[in-house]
Amino acid sequence: MYLTPRPNEDGAWRLFMYGRFDLHADDMARMWRRLNEMGMPTYLHGADDLANILLGEDWILLAPRHEYVDYMSGTEKFGRKVGLALYMDEEHEGLLVEAVEWMPIELPRPRA
């Protein structure tokens, strides 16, 4: 996550926040809110995408540790757009599987 000062169009300085949502989505949202509450105008790059991820209005891919996910925002996996790719926490895997509303998807079948 990066936070850098930049001049605005009118010459005033403001903070510019950006980074990878897959690692720091919740932290970025909290920090952006607190900075603005303190009177430090902060521009959050990709704010709409971050809001969709945090509100659960975008597709989230949960992958086991052996799957390479890296930053997949906007790409497709299993024929669906991925808004955020996260590694599944093995410690809480069972609770997560029970709590998620699962949607059926068509998976390709291997040819015999």
Coordinates of N, CA and C in Angstrom, one line a residue:
M1 N 0.8 -1.2 0.0 CA 0.0 0.0 0.0 C 0.9 1.2 0.0
Y2 N 0.5 2.2 -0.8 CA 1.3 3.4 -0.9 C 0.5 4.7 -0.6
L3 N 1.1 5.6 0.0 CA 0.4 6.9 0.4 C 1.4 8.0 0.1
T4 N 1.1 8.8 -1.0 CA 2.1 9.8 -1.4 C 1.4 11.1 -1.6
P5 N 2.1 12.2 -1.3 CA 1.5 13.6 -1.5 C 1.6 13.9 -3.0
R6 N 0.6 14.5 -3.5 CA 0.6 15.0 -4.9 C -0.2 16.3 -5.0
P7 N 0.3 17.2 -5.9 CA -0.5 18.4 -6.1 C -1.8 18.2 -6.9
N8 N -2.8 18.9 -6.4 CA -4.1 18.8 -7.1 C -4.1 19.8 -8.3
E9 N -5.2 19.8 -9.1 CA -5.3 20.7 -10.2 C -5.2 22.1 -9.9
D10 N -5.6 22.5 -8.7 CA -5.6 23.9 -8.3 C -4.3 24.2 -7.5
G11 N -3.3 23.3 -7.5 CA -2.0 23.5 -6.8 C -2.0 23.1 -5.4
A12 N -3.1 22.8 -4.8 CA -3.1 22.4 -3.4 C -2.7 20.9 -3.3
W13 N -2.1 20.5 -2.2 CA -1.6 19.2 -2.1 C -2.6 18.3 -1.4
R14 N -2.7 17.1 -1.8 CA -3.5 16.1 -1.2 C -2.8 14.7 -1.2
L15 N -3.3 13.8 -0.4 CA -2.7 12.5 -0.4 C -3.3 11.6 -1.4
F16 N -2.5 10.7 -2.0 CA -3.0 9.8 -3.0 C -2.6 8.4 -2.5
M17 N -3.7 7.5 -2.3 CA -3.5 6.2 -1.8 C -3.7 5.2 -2.9
Y18 N -2.9 4.2 -3.0 CA -3.1 3.1 -4.0 C -2.3 1.9 -3.6
G19 N -2.6 0.8 -4.1 CA -2.0 -0.5 -3.8 C -2.8 -1.6 -4.2
R20 N -2.4 -2.8 -3.8 CA -3.1 -4.0 -4.2 C -4.2 -4.4 -3.3
F21 N -5.4 -4.4 -3.8 CA -6.6 -4.7 -2.9 C -6.5 -6.1 -2.4
D22 N -5.9 -7.1 -3.1 CA -5.9 -8.5 -2.6 C -5.1 -8.6 -1.3
L23 N -4.3 -7.7 -0.9 CA -3.5 -7.8 0.3 C -4.0 -6.9 1.4
H24 N -4.6 -5.7 1.0 CA -4.8 -4.7 2.0 C -6.2 -4.0 1.8
A25 N -7.2 -4.6 1.3 CA -8.5 -4.0 1.1 C -9.1 -3.3 2.3
D26 N -9.2 -4.1 3.4 CA -9.8 -3.6 4.6 C -8.9 -2.5 5.2
D27 N -7.6 -2.7 5.3 CA -6.7 -1.7 5.8 C -6.8 -0.4 5.0
M28 N -6.8 -0.5 3.7 CA -6.9 0.7 2.9 C -8.2 1.5 3.2
A29 N -9.3 0.8 3.3 CA -10.6 1.5 3.5 C -10.6 2.2 4.8
R30 N -10.0 1.5 5.9 CA -10.0 2.1 7.2 C -9.1 3.3 7.2
M31 N -7.9 3.2 6.6 CA -6.9 4.3 6.6 C -7.5 5.5 5.8
W32 N -8.1 5.2 4.7 CA -8.7 6.3 3.9 C -9.8 7.1 4.7
R33 N -10.6 6.3 5.3 CA -11.7 6.9 6.1 C -11.1 7.8 7.3
R34 N -10.1 7.2 8.0 CA -9.5 8.0 9.1 C -8.8 9.2 8.7
L35 N -8.1 9.2 7.6 CA -7.4 10.3 7.1 C -8.4 11.5 6.7
N36 N -9.4 11.1 6.1 CA -10.4 12.1 5.7 C -11.1 12.7 6.9
E37 N -11.4 11.8 7.9 CA -12.0 12.3 9.2 C -11.1 13.3 9.9
M38 N -9.8 13.1 9.7 CA -8.8 14.0 10.4 C -8.6 15.3 9.6
G39 N -9.3 15.4 8.4 CA -9.2 16.6 7.6 C -8.0 16.6 6.7
M40 N -7.6 15.4 6.3 CA -6.5 15.2 5.3 C -7.1 14.6 4.1
P41 N -7.5 15.5 3.1 CA -8.2 15.0 1.9 C -7.3 13.9 1.2
T42 N -7.8 12.7 1.0 CA -7.1 11.6 0.5 C -7.8 11.0 -0.7
Y43 N -7.2 10.9 -1.8 CA -7.8 10.3 -3.0 C -7.4 8.8 -3.0
L44 N -8.4 8.0 -3.1 CA -8.2 6.5 -3.1 C -8.3 6.0 -4.5
H45 N -7.2 5.6 -5.2 CA -7.3 5.1 -6.5 C -8.0 3.8 -6.6
G46 N -9.0 3.7 -7.5 CA -9.8 2.5 -7.6 C -10.9 2.3 -6.5
A47 N -11.4 3.4 -5.9 CA -12.3 3.4 -4.8 C -13.6 2.6 -5.1
D48 N -14.1 2.7 -6.4 CA -15.3 1.9 -6.7 C -15.0 0.4 -6.7
D49 N -13.9 0.0 -7.2 CA -13.5 -1.4 -7.2 C -13.4 -1.9 -5.8
L50 N -12.7 -1.1 -4.9 CA -12.5 -1.5 -3.5 C -13.9 -1.6 -2.8
A51 N -14.8 -0.7 -3.1 CA -16.1 -0.8 -2.5 C -16.9 -2.0 -2.9
N52 N -16.8 -2.3 -4.2 CA -17.5 -3.6 -4.7 C -16.9 -4.8 -4.0
I53 N -15.6 -4.8 -3.8 CA -15.0 -6.0 -3.2 C -15.4 -6.1 -1.7
L54 N -15.4 -5.0 -1.0 CA -15.7 -5.0 0.4 C -17.2 -5.2 0.7
L55 N -18.0 -4.8 -0.2 CA -19.5 -5.0 -0.1 C -19.9 -6.4 -0.6
G56 N -19.0 -7.1 -1.2 CA -19.3 -8.5 -1.7 C -20.1 -8.4 -3.0
E57 N -20.0 -7.3 -3.7 CA -20.7 -7.2 -5.0 C -19.8 -7.5 -6.2
D58 N -18.7 -8.1 -5.9 CA -17.8 -8.6 -7.0 C -17.4 -10.0 -6.7
W59 N -16.9 -10.7 -7.7 CA -16.5 -12.1 -7.5 C -15.2 -12.2 -6.7
I60 N -15.2 -13.1 -5.7 CA -14.0 -13.3 -4.9 C -13.6 -14.7 -5.1
L61 N -12.4 -15.0 -5.5 CA -11.9 -16.3 -5.7 C -11.0 -16.7 -4.5
L62 N -11.4 -17.8 -3.8 CA -10.7 -18.3 -2.7 C -9.9 -19.5 -3.2
A63 N -8.6 -19.5 -3.0 CA -7.8 -20.5 -3.6 C -7.0 -21.2 -2.5
P64 N -6.7 -22.5 -2.6 CA -5.8 -23.2 -1.7 C -4.4 -22.6 -1.8
R65 N -3.5 -22.9 -0.9 CA -2.1 -22.3 -0.9 C -1.3 -22.8 -2.1
H66 N -1.6 -23.9 -2.6 CA -0.8 -24.4 -3.8 C -1.2 -23.8 -5.1
E67 N -2.3 -23.1 -5.1 CA -2.8 -22.4 -6.4 C -2.2 -21.0 -6.5
Y68 N -1.6 -20.7 -7.7 CA -1.0 -19.4 -7.9 C -2.1 -18.4 -8.3
V69 N -2.4 -17.4 -7.4 CA -3.4 -16.5 -7.7 C -2.9 -15.1 -8.1
D70 N -1.8 -14.7 -7.4 CA -1.2 -13.3 -7.6 C -2.4 -12.3 -7.6
Y71 N -2.2 -11.2 -8.4 CA -3.2 -10.2 -8.5 C -4.1 -10.5 -9.7
M72 N -5.3 -10.9 -9.5 CA -6.2 -11.3 -10.6 C -7.3 -10.4 -10.8
S73 N -7.4 -9.3 -10.3 CA -8.5 -8.4 -10.4 C -8.8 -8.1 -11.9
G74 N -10.1 -8.3 -12.2 CA -10.5 -8.0 -13.6 C -10.3 -9.2 -14.6
T75 N -9.6 -10.2 -14.1 CA -9.4 -11.4 -15.0 C -10.5 -12.4 -14.8
E76 N -10.4 -13.5 -15.5 CA -11.4 -14.5 -15.4 C -10.8 -15.8 -14.9
K77 N -11.5 -16.6 -14.1 CA -11.1 -17.9 -13.7 C -12.4 -18.7 -13.7
F78 N -12.4 -19.9 -14.3 CA -13.5 -20.8 -14.4 C -14.7 -20.1 -15.1
G79 N -14.3 -19.2 -16.0 CA -15.4 -18.5 -16.8 C -16.1 -17.4 -16.1
R80 N -15.6 -16.9 -15.0 CA -16.2 -15.8 -14.3 C -15.2 -14.7 -13.9
K81 N -15.6 -13.5 -13.9 CA -14.7 -12.4 -13.6 C -14.3 -12.4 -12.1
V82 N -13.1 -12.2 -11.9 CA -12.6 -12.2 -10.5 C -12.3 -10.8 -10.1
G83 N -12.9 -10.4 -9.0 CA -12.7 -9.0 -8.4 C -11.5 -9.0 -7.5
L84 N -11.3 -10.2 -6.8 CA -10.3 -10.3 -5.8 C -9.9 -11.7 -5.6
A85 N -8.6 -12.0 -5.6 CA -8.2 -13.4 -5.3 C -7.4 -13.5 -4.0
L86 N -7.9 -14.3 -3.2 CA -7.3 -14.5 -1.8 C -6.9 -16.0 -1.6
Y87 N -5.9 -16.2 -0.8 CA -5.6 -17.5 -0.3 C -6.5 -17.9 0.8
M88 N -7.0 -19.1 0.8 CA -7.9 -19.6 1.9 C -7.1 -19.8 3.1
D89 N -7.5 -19.3 4.2 CA -6.9 -19.5 5.5 C -7.2 -20.9 6.0
E90 N -6.2 -21.8 6.1 CA -6.5 -23.1 6.5 C -7.1 -23.2 7.9
E91 N -6.7 -22.3 8.8 CA -7.2 -22.3 10.1 C -8.7 -22.1 10.2
H92 N -9.2 -21.3 9.3 CA -10.6 -20.9 9.3 C -11.4 -21.5 8.1
E93 N -10.8 -22.4 7.4 CA -11.4 -23.0 6.2 C -12.8 -23.5 6.4
G94 N -12.9 -24.3 7.5 CA -14.2 -25.0 7.7 C -15.3 -23.9 8.0
L95 N -15.0 -22.9 8.8 CA -16.0 -21.9 9.1 C -16.4 -21.1 7.8
L96 N -15.4 -20.8 7.0 CA -15.6 -20.1 5.8 C -16.5 -20.9 4.8
V97 N -16.2 -22.2 4.7 CA -17.0 -23.0 3.8 C -18.5 -23.1 4.2
E98 N -18.7 -23.1 5.5 CA -20.1 -23.2 6.0 C -20.8 -21.8 5.9
A99 N -20.1 -20.7 6.0 CA -20.7 -19.4 6.0 C -21.0 -18.8 4.6
V100 N -20.3 -19.3 3.6 CA -20.4 -18.7 2.2 C -21.6 -19.2 1.5
E101 N -22.3 -18.3 0.8 CA -23.4 -18.7 -0.1 C -22.8 -19.2 -1.4
W102 N -22.8 -20.5 -1.6 CA -22.2 -21.0 -2.8 C -23.1 -21.0 -4.0
M103 N -22.6 -20.6 -5.2 CA -23.3 -20.6 -6.4 C -22.8 -21.7 -7.3
P104 N -23.6 -22.5 -7.9 CA -23.1 -23.6 -8.8 C -22.5 -23.0 -10.0
I105 N -21.5 -23.6 -10.5 CA -20.9 -23.2 -11.8 C -20.6 -24.5 -12.6
E106 N -20.6 -24.3 -13.9 CA -20.3 -25.4 -14.8 C -18.8 -25.5 -14.9
L107 N -18.3 -26.7 -14.6 CA -16.8 -26.9 -14.8 C -16.6 -27.8 -16.0
P108 N -15.6 -27.5 -16.8 CA -15.4 -28.4 -17.9 C -15.0 -29.8 -17.5
R109 N -15.5 -30.8 -18.2 CA -15.2 -32.2 -17.9 C -14.1 -32.7 -18.8
P110 N -13.2 -33.4 -18.2 CA -12.1 -33.9 -19.0 C -12.6 -34.9 -20.0
R111 N -11.9 -34.9 -21.2 CA -12.3 -35.9 -22.2 C -11.8 -37.2 -21.9
A112 N -12.6 -38.2 -22.2 CA -12.2 -39.6 -21.9 C -11.2 -40.1 -23.0

